[in-house]
Coordinates of C-alpha atoms in Angstrom, one line a residue:
M1 CA -49.5 -39.1 -77.2
L2 CA -50.0 -36.8 -74.2
I3 CA -49.3 -38.4 -70.9
L4 CA -49.8 -37.2 -67.3
G5 CA -47.1 -38.6 -65.0
I6 CA -47.7 -39.0 -61.2
E7 CA -45.0 -39.8 -58.7
T8 CA -45.9 -40.5 -55.0
S9 CA -43.6 -43.4 -54.0
C10 CA -42.1 -41.7 -50.9
D11 CA -42.0 -38.1 -49.7
E12 CA -42.2 -36.1 -52.9
T13 CA -45.3 -35.4 -55.0
G14 CA -44.3 -35.1 -58.6
L15 CA -46.6 -34.3 -61.6
A16 CA -45.7 -33.8 -65.2
V17 CA -47.2 -33.5 -68.7
Y18 CA -45.2 -35.2 -71.4
D19 CA -45.8 -35.3 -75.1
T20 CA -44.2 -38.0 -77.2
E21 CA -43.8 -35.5 -80.1
Q22 CA -42.9 -32.3 -78.3
G23 CA -41.2 -33.6 -75.1
L24 CA -41.7 -32.5 -71.6
L25 CA -44.3 -29.7 -71.5
S26 CA -44.5 -29.0 -67.8
E27 CA -43.7 -30.4 -64.4
A28 CA -44.1 -29.6 -60.7
L29 CA -42.6 -31.1 -57.6
Y30 CA -43.6 -30.7 -54.0
S31 CA -41.0 -31.9 -51.5
Q32 CA -42.0 -32.9 -48.0
V33 CA -38.5 -32.4 -46.6
D34 CA -39.5 -29.8 -44.1
L35 CA -42.4 -32.0 -42.9
H36 CA -40.1 -34.9 -42.1
A37 CA -36.9 -33.1 -41.1
D38 CA -37.6 -33.2 -37.4
Y39 CA -37.9 -37.0 -37.5
G40 CA -34.6 -37.5 -39.4
G41 CA -36.5 -39.6 -42.0
V42 CA -39.8 -40.1 -43.7
V43 CA -42.9 -40.8 -41.6
P44 CA -45.1 -42.9 -43.9
E45 CA -48.5 -41.8 -42.6
L46 CA -47.5 -38.1 -42.8
A47 CA -46.2 -38.7 -46.4
S48 CA -49.5 -40.3 -47.5
R49 CA -51.6 -37.5 -46.1
D50 CA -49.5 -34.8 -47.7
H51 CA -49.8 -36.5 -51.1
I52 CA -53.6 -36.4 -50.8
R53 CA -53.5 -32.7 -50.1
K54 CA -51.2 -31.9 -53.0
I55 CA -52.0 -34.2 -55.9
T56 CA -55.2 -32.6 -57.2
P57 CA -54.1 -28.9 -57.2
M58 CA -50.7 -30.0 -58.7
T59 CA -52.5 -31.8 -61.5
H60 CA -54.3 -28.6 -62.5
K61 CA -51.1 -26.7 -62.1
V62 CA -49.1 -28.8 -64.6
L63 CA -52.0 -28.9 -67.1
D64 CA -52.4 -25.2 -67.0
A65 CA -48.6 -24.7 -67.4
A66 CA -48.7 -27.0 -70.5
G67 CA -51.7 -25.2 -71.9
K68 CA -53.7 -28.4 -71.8
K69 CA -57.0 -29.7 -70.4
L70 CA -57.8 -33.1 -68.8
S71 CA -59.7 -33.9 -72.0
D72 CA -56.5 -33.6 -74.0
L73 CA -54.8 -36.5 -72.2
D74 CA -54.2 -39.8 -73.9
G75 CA -52.9 -41.7 -70.9
V76 CA -52.0 -41.5 -67.2
A77 CA -48.8 -43.1 -65.8
Y78 CA -48.4 -43.5 -62.0
T79 CA -45.8 -45.1 -59.8
A80 CA -47.0 -48.5 -58.8
G81 CA -43.9 -49.5 -56.9
P82 CA -41.5 -50.0 -55.2
G83 CA -42.1 -47.5 -52.4
L84 CA -44.2 -46.8 -49.3
M85 CA -47.5 -48.6 -49.6
G86 CA -49.7 -45.7 -48.4
A87 CA -47.9 -43.2 -50.6
L88 CA -48.1 -45.5 -53.6
L89 CA -51.8 -46.0 -53.1
V90 CA -52.5 -42.2 -53.2
G91 CA -51.0 -41.8 -56.6
A92 CA -52.2 -45.1 -58.0
T93 CA -55.8 -44.6 -56.9
F94 CA -55.9 -41.0 -58.2
G95 CA -54.2 -41.9 -61.5
R96 CA -56.2 -45.0 -62.2
S97 CA -59.5 -43.3 -61.2
L98 CA -58.7 -40.3 -63.4
A99 CA -58.0 -42.5 -66.4
W100 CA -61.2 -44.4 -65.9
A101 CA -63.2 -41.2 -65.6
L102 CA -61.6 -39.9 -68.8
G103 CA -61.9 -43.2 -70.7
I104 CA -58.1 -43.3 -71.4
K105 CA -55.3 -45.8 -70.8
A106 CA -53.4 -46.1 -67.5
I107 CA -50.1 -47.8 -66.7
G108 CA -48.4 -48.5 -63.4
V109 CA -44.7 -47.6 -63.7
H110 CA -41.8 -49.2 -61.9
H111 CA -40.1 -46.4 -59.9
M112 CA -36.5 -47.6 -60.5
E113 CA -37.1 -48.2 -64.3
A114 CA -38.3 -44.6 -64.4
H115 CA -35.1 -43.5 -62.7
L116 CA -33.0 -45.6 -65.2
L117 CA -34.8 -44.0 -68.2
A118 CA -34.5 -40.4 -66.9
P119 CA -31.0 -39.8 -68.4
L120 CA -32.5 -41.0 -71.7
L121 CA -35.3 -38.4 -71.4
A122 CA -32.9 -35.6 -70.7
P123 CA -29.1 -36.2 -70.7
S124 CA -27.2 -33.7 -68.5
Q125 CA -25.9 -30.7 -70.3
G126 CA -22.6 -31.3 -72.1
Q127 CA -22.8 -35.0 -72.2
D128 CA -22.4 -37.2 -75.3
A129 CA -25.3 -38.8 -77.1
A130 CA -27.5 -41.2 -75.3
P131 CA -26.0 -44.6 -74.7
E132 CA -26.7 -47.5 -77.1
L133 CA -28.1 -50.8 -75.9
P134 CA -26.9 -52.8 -74.2
F135 CA -25.4 -50.7 -71.4
L136 CA -24.8 -50.8 -67.6
A137 CA -26.8 -48.9 -65.1
L138 CA -25.9 -47.8 -61.6
L139 CA -29.1 -47.1 -59.6
V140 CA -28.4 -45.3 -56.4
S141 CA -31.2 -43.8 -54.3
G142 CA -32.5 -43.8 -50.7
G143 CA -34.0 -47.2 -51.1
H144 CA -31.9 -49.0 -53.8
T145 CA -28.3 -49.5 -54.8
Q146 CA -28.1 -51.8 -57.9
L147 CA -25.8 -52.5 -60.8
V148 CA -28.0 -53.6 -63.8
K149 CA -27.2 -54.8 -67.2
V150 CA -29.7 -53.3 -69.6
T151 CA -30.1 -55.5 -72.7
G152 CA -33.3 -53.8 -73.9
L153 CA -36.0 -51.6 -72.5
G154 CA -37.7 -53.8 -69.9
N155 CA -35.0 -56.4 -70.2
Y156 CA -32.8 -56.1 -67.1
T157 CA -30.3 -58.4 -65.3
I158 CA -29.3 -57.5 -61.8
L159 CA -25.5 -57.9 -61.5
G160 CA -25.2 -56.7 -58.0
E161 CA -27.2 -54.9 -55.2
S162 CA -27.0 -53.9 -51.6
V163 CA -27.4 -56.8 -49.2
D164 CA -28.5 -54.3 -46.5
D165 CA -28.8 -50.5 -46.6
A166 CA -28.9 -48.5 -49.8
A167 CA -26.3 -45.8 -50.3
G168 CA -28.9 -43.0 -50.0
E169 CA -30.1 -44.4 -46.7
A170 CA -26.5 -44.6 -45.4
F171 CA -26.1 -40.9 -46.3
D172 CA -29.3 -40.1 -44.3
K173 CA -28.3 -42.1 -41.3
A174 CA -24.7 -40.7 -41.2
A175 CA -26.0 -37.1 -41.5
K176 CA -28.4 -37.8 -38.6
M177 CA -25.5 -38.9 -36.4
M178 CA -23.9 -35.5 -36.9
N179 CA -27.1 -33.5 -36.7
L180 CA -26.7 -32.3 -40.3
G181 CA -30.4 -32.6 -41.1
Y182 CA -32.4 -34.4 -43.7
P183 CA -31.9 -35.3 -46.6
G184 CA -28.5 -36.5 -45.7
G185 CA -26.8 -36.6 -49.1
P186 CA -26.7 -32.9 -49.9
A187 CA -26.0 -32.1 -46.2
I188 CA -22.9 -34.4 -46.1
A189 CA -21.7 -33.2 -49.5
A190 CA -21.9 -29.6 -48.3
A191 CA -20.0 -30.4 -45.0
A192 CA -17.4 -32.4 -46.9
T193 CA -16.3 -29.4 -48.9
T194 CA -14.2 -28.0 -45.9
G195 CA -13.1 -31.4 -44.6
N196 CA -9.6 -32.8 -44.3
N197 CA -9.7 -36.1 -46.2
S198 CA -6.4 -37.4 -44.6
R199 CA -7.6 -37.4 -41.0
F200 CA -9.9 -40.4 -41.0
T201 CA -9.8 -43.5 -43.1
F202 CA -13.2 -45.2 -43.5
P203 CA -13.7 -48.8 -44.9
R204 CA -14.8 -49.5 -48.4
P205 CA -17.3 -52.3 -47.7
M206 CA -17.2 -55.6 -49.7
T207 CA -14.5 -54.3 -52.1
D208 CA -11.9 -56.8 -50.7
R209 CA -13.9 -59.8 -52.1
P210 CA -15.2 -60.7 -55.5
G211 CA -18.6 -59.9 -56.8
L212 CA -20.7 -56.8 -57.5
D213 CA -22.9 -56.7 -54.4
F214 CA -22.9 -53.7 -52.0
S215 CA -23.1 -53.3 -48.2
F216 CA -23.3 -50.0 -46.3
S217 CA -24.4 -51.1 -42.8
G218 CA -20.8 -51.6 -41.6
L219 CA -19.9 -48.2 -42.9
K220 CA -22.7 -46.7 -40.9
T221 CA -21.4 -48.5 -37.7
F222 CA -17.9 -47.2 -38.4
T223 CA -19.3 -43.7 -38.7
L224 CA -21.2 -44.0 -35.5
N225 CA -18.1 -45.2 -33.6
T226 CA -16.1 -42.3 -35.1
V227 CA -18.7 -39.8 -34.1
A228 CA -18.8 -41.2 -30.5
A229 CA -15.0 -41.2 -30.2
N230 CA -14.7 -37.5 -31.1
Q231 CA -17.4 -36.0 -28.8
P232 CA -18.1 -33.2 -28.5
L233 CA -18.0 -32.6 -32.3
S234 CA -16.6 -29.4 -33.6
D235 CA -17.5 -28.0 -37.0
Q236 CA -14.1 -29.3 -38.3
D237 CA -14.7 -32.7 -36.8
I238 CA -18.0 -32.9 -38.7
A239 CA -16.4 -31.8 -41.9
D240 CA -13.6 -34.3 -41.6
I241 CA -16.0 -37.2 -40.9
A242 CA -18.3 -36.1 -43.7
V243 CA -15.5 -36.1 -46.3
A244 CA -14.2 -39.4 -45.1
F245 CA -17.7 -40.9 -45.3
E246 CA -18.5 -39.5 -48.7
E247 CA -15.2 -40.7 -50.2
A248 CA -15.8 -44.2 -48.8
V249 CA -19.2 -44.4 -50.5
V250 CA -17.9 -42.9 -53.7
D251 CA -14.9 -45.2 -53.8
T252 CA -17.1 -48.3 -53.1
L253 CA -19.5 -47.4 -55.9
F254 CA -16.6 -46.7 -58.3
I255 CA -14.8 -50.0 -57.5
K256 CA -18.0 -52.0 -58.2
C257 CA -18.7 -50.1 -61.4
K258 CA -15.1 -50.7 -62.6
R259 CA -15.5 -54.4 -62.0
A260 CA -18.9 -54.4 -63.9
V261 CA -17.3 -52.7 -66.9
K262 CA -14.5 -55.2 -67.0
Q263 CA -16.8 -58.2 -66.4
T264 CA -19.3 -57.2 -69.1
G265 CA -17.1 -55.4 -71.6
L266 CA -19.8 -52.6 -71.9
K267 CA -18.6 -49.1 -72.4
D268 CA -21.7 -47.1 -71.4
L269 CA -22.8 -46.6 -67.8
V270 CA -26.1 -44.8 -67.0
M271 CA -26.2 -43.5 -63.4
A272 CA -29.6 -42.6 -62.0
G273 CA -31.3 -42.0 -58.7
G274 CA -31.0 -39.3 -56.1
V275 CA -27.3 -40.1 -55.2
S276 CA -26.4 -39.7 -58.8
A277 CA -26.5 -35.9 -58.2
N278 CA -23.5 -36.2 -55.9
K279 CA -20.7 -34.2 -57.5
A280 CA -17.9 -36.3 -56.0
L281 CA -19.4 -39.4 -57.5
R282 CA -19.9 -37.8 -60.9
H283 CA -16.3 -36.6 -60.9
K284 CA -14.9 -39.9 -59.9
L285 CA -16.8 -41.9 -62.5
A286 CA -16.2 -39.4 -65.3
N287 CA -12.5 -39.2 -64.7
D288 CA -11.5 -42.7 -63.6
L289 CA -13.9 -45.1 -65.1
D290 CA -13.1 -46.6 -68.5
A291 CA -16.6 -46.0 -69.8
N292 CA -18.9 -43.2 -71.0
V293 CA -21.0 -42.0 -68.1
H294 CA -24.5 -40.7 -68.5
Y295 CA -26.8 -39.1 -66.0
A296 CA -29.8 -36.8 -65.9
P297 CA -29.9 -33.1 -64.9
N298 CA -30.1 -32.7 -61.1
A299 CA -33.8 -31.9 -61.3
L300 CA -34.5 -35.4 -62.7
C301 CA -32.1 -37.3 -60.4
T302 CA -34.5 -37.2 -57.4
D303 CA -38.1 -38.4 -57.6
N304 CA -40.1 -36.6 -60.1
G305 CA -43.2 -36.9 -62.3
A306 CA -41.3 -36.4 -65.6
M307 CA -39.5 -39.7 -65.4
I308 CA -42.8 -41.5 -64.6
A309 CA -44.5 -39.8 -67.6
F310 CA -41.7 -40.8 -69.9
A311 CA -41.4 -44.4 -68.7
G312 CA -45.2 -44.7 -68.9
A313 CA -45.3 -43.3 -72.4
L314 CA -42.9 -45.9 -73.7
R315 CA -45.0 -48.7 -72.2
L316 CA -48.3 -47.2 -73.4
M317 CA -46.8 -46.9 -76.9
A318 CA -45.9 -50.6 -76.7
Q319 CA -49.6 -51.3 -76.1
Q320 CA -49.0 -52.2 -72.4
T321 CA -51.8 -51.1 -70.1
N322 CA -53.2 -51.9 -66.7
D323 CA -56.8 -53.0 -66.0
L324 CA -59.2 -51.3 -63.6
G325 CA -57.5 -52.9 -60.6
I326 CA -55.3 -50.8 -58.3
N327 CA -52.2 -52.8 -57.7
T328 CA -49.3 -51.4 -55.9
K329 CA -46.1 -53.2 -54.9
P330 CA -43.9 -51.9 -52.1
R331 CA -41.4 -54.5 -53.2
W332 CA -41.1 -55.1 -56.9
P333 CA -37.9 -56.6 -58.5
M334 CA -37.1 -55.0 -61.9
V335 CA -36.5 -58.5 -63.4
E336 CA -40.3 -59.1 -63.2
L337 CA -41.0 -56.3 -65.7
A338 CA -42.3 -57.2 -69.2
P339 CA -40.0 -56.2 -72.1
I340 CA -41.0 -53.2 -74.1
D341 CA -41.4 -54.4 -77.7
N342 CA -39.4 -52.4 -80.2
G343 CA -37.9 -50.4 -77.4
V344 CA -35.1 -48.8 -79.6
E345 CA -37.7 -47.9 -82.2
L346 CA -40.0 -46.3 -79.6
L347 CA -37.1 -44.3 -78.2
A348 CA -36.3 -43.0 -81.7
R349 CA -40.0 -41.9 -82.0
T350 CA -40.1 -40.0 -78.7
A351 CA -39.1 -36.4 -78.1
R352 CA -36.4 -36.3 -75.4
S353 CA -35.6 -32.7 -74.9
V354 CA -36.7 -30.8 -71.8

């Protein structure tokens, strides 16, 4: 089955061609980082317009790179949510219309399920075999921070989530406070490499109470107060604040993951989403967590079309499709997803090398 994957949930236009027998054939990603950098975050209207400009030429680009034509496609998968409504509508309208014109199946994909499945599509180099169900998943991105128990494909239990800001959003806001640019995660990680981690001690939010929920708004406020108290900021001030902030986020995520492993008894943790590319977080989990940690290559941690194509292929193989309606959901809890019948069997039948 040959699937075209379309990702337009936020500020990146991602297209990919995935074959269930041969694996990922091609992919292309256009990032709008430069477009939104001056604003310190994503401007929804600008994001939607840029998706419109890029989606058609990028579709032809990935098909040409895969040596395929539109007529070769068996299905189209597009991000239906969660995300920015205008951005979602661009990909959903294009994908659903294309499928209708070609007379093929279409499926709207849950953005966070696609992130969760990305490490199964392509484990990072040097990692052990893919995790066996059931397993834990830590989903950390600009819009979500969740701990999930994965009993089966499409069968998810939310164990904990952020009660306010997501970890990725906190990185972006902290970076903006120090004029480090957008996106904030890589900028803070880079600045932290020369920081003195003994100068500042930042709080580890909600780790002093039971439970698996997260909170990062207080950490943002603490960062803002620290920045204000050290004006004007020198390069070393910025590096010291950056490393203190990064360590606080990493420790918070680690403590919650450690609790989840103890609470569930599960020994496999899949980490996915843009923040999963953070080297400090990977190192902490790999070395200190009593579990096997799995994550995708860096290129598949951030938003991309490959993960949408893969997630869509699994659902299409399970005979799940969408009708002609174009339904997008800016808010969409994962627990509302339908289970994927014979998910383990379907995974065994798909090519998962990149």
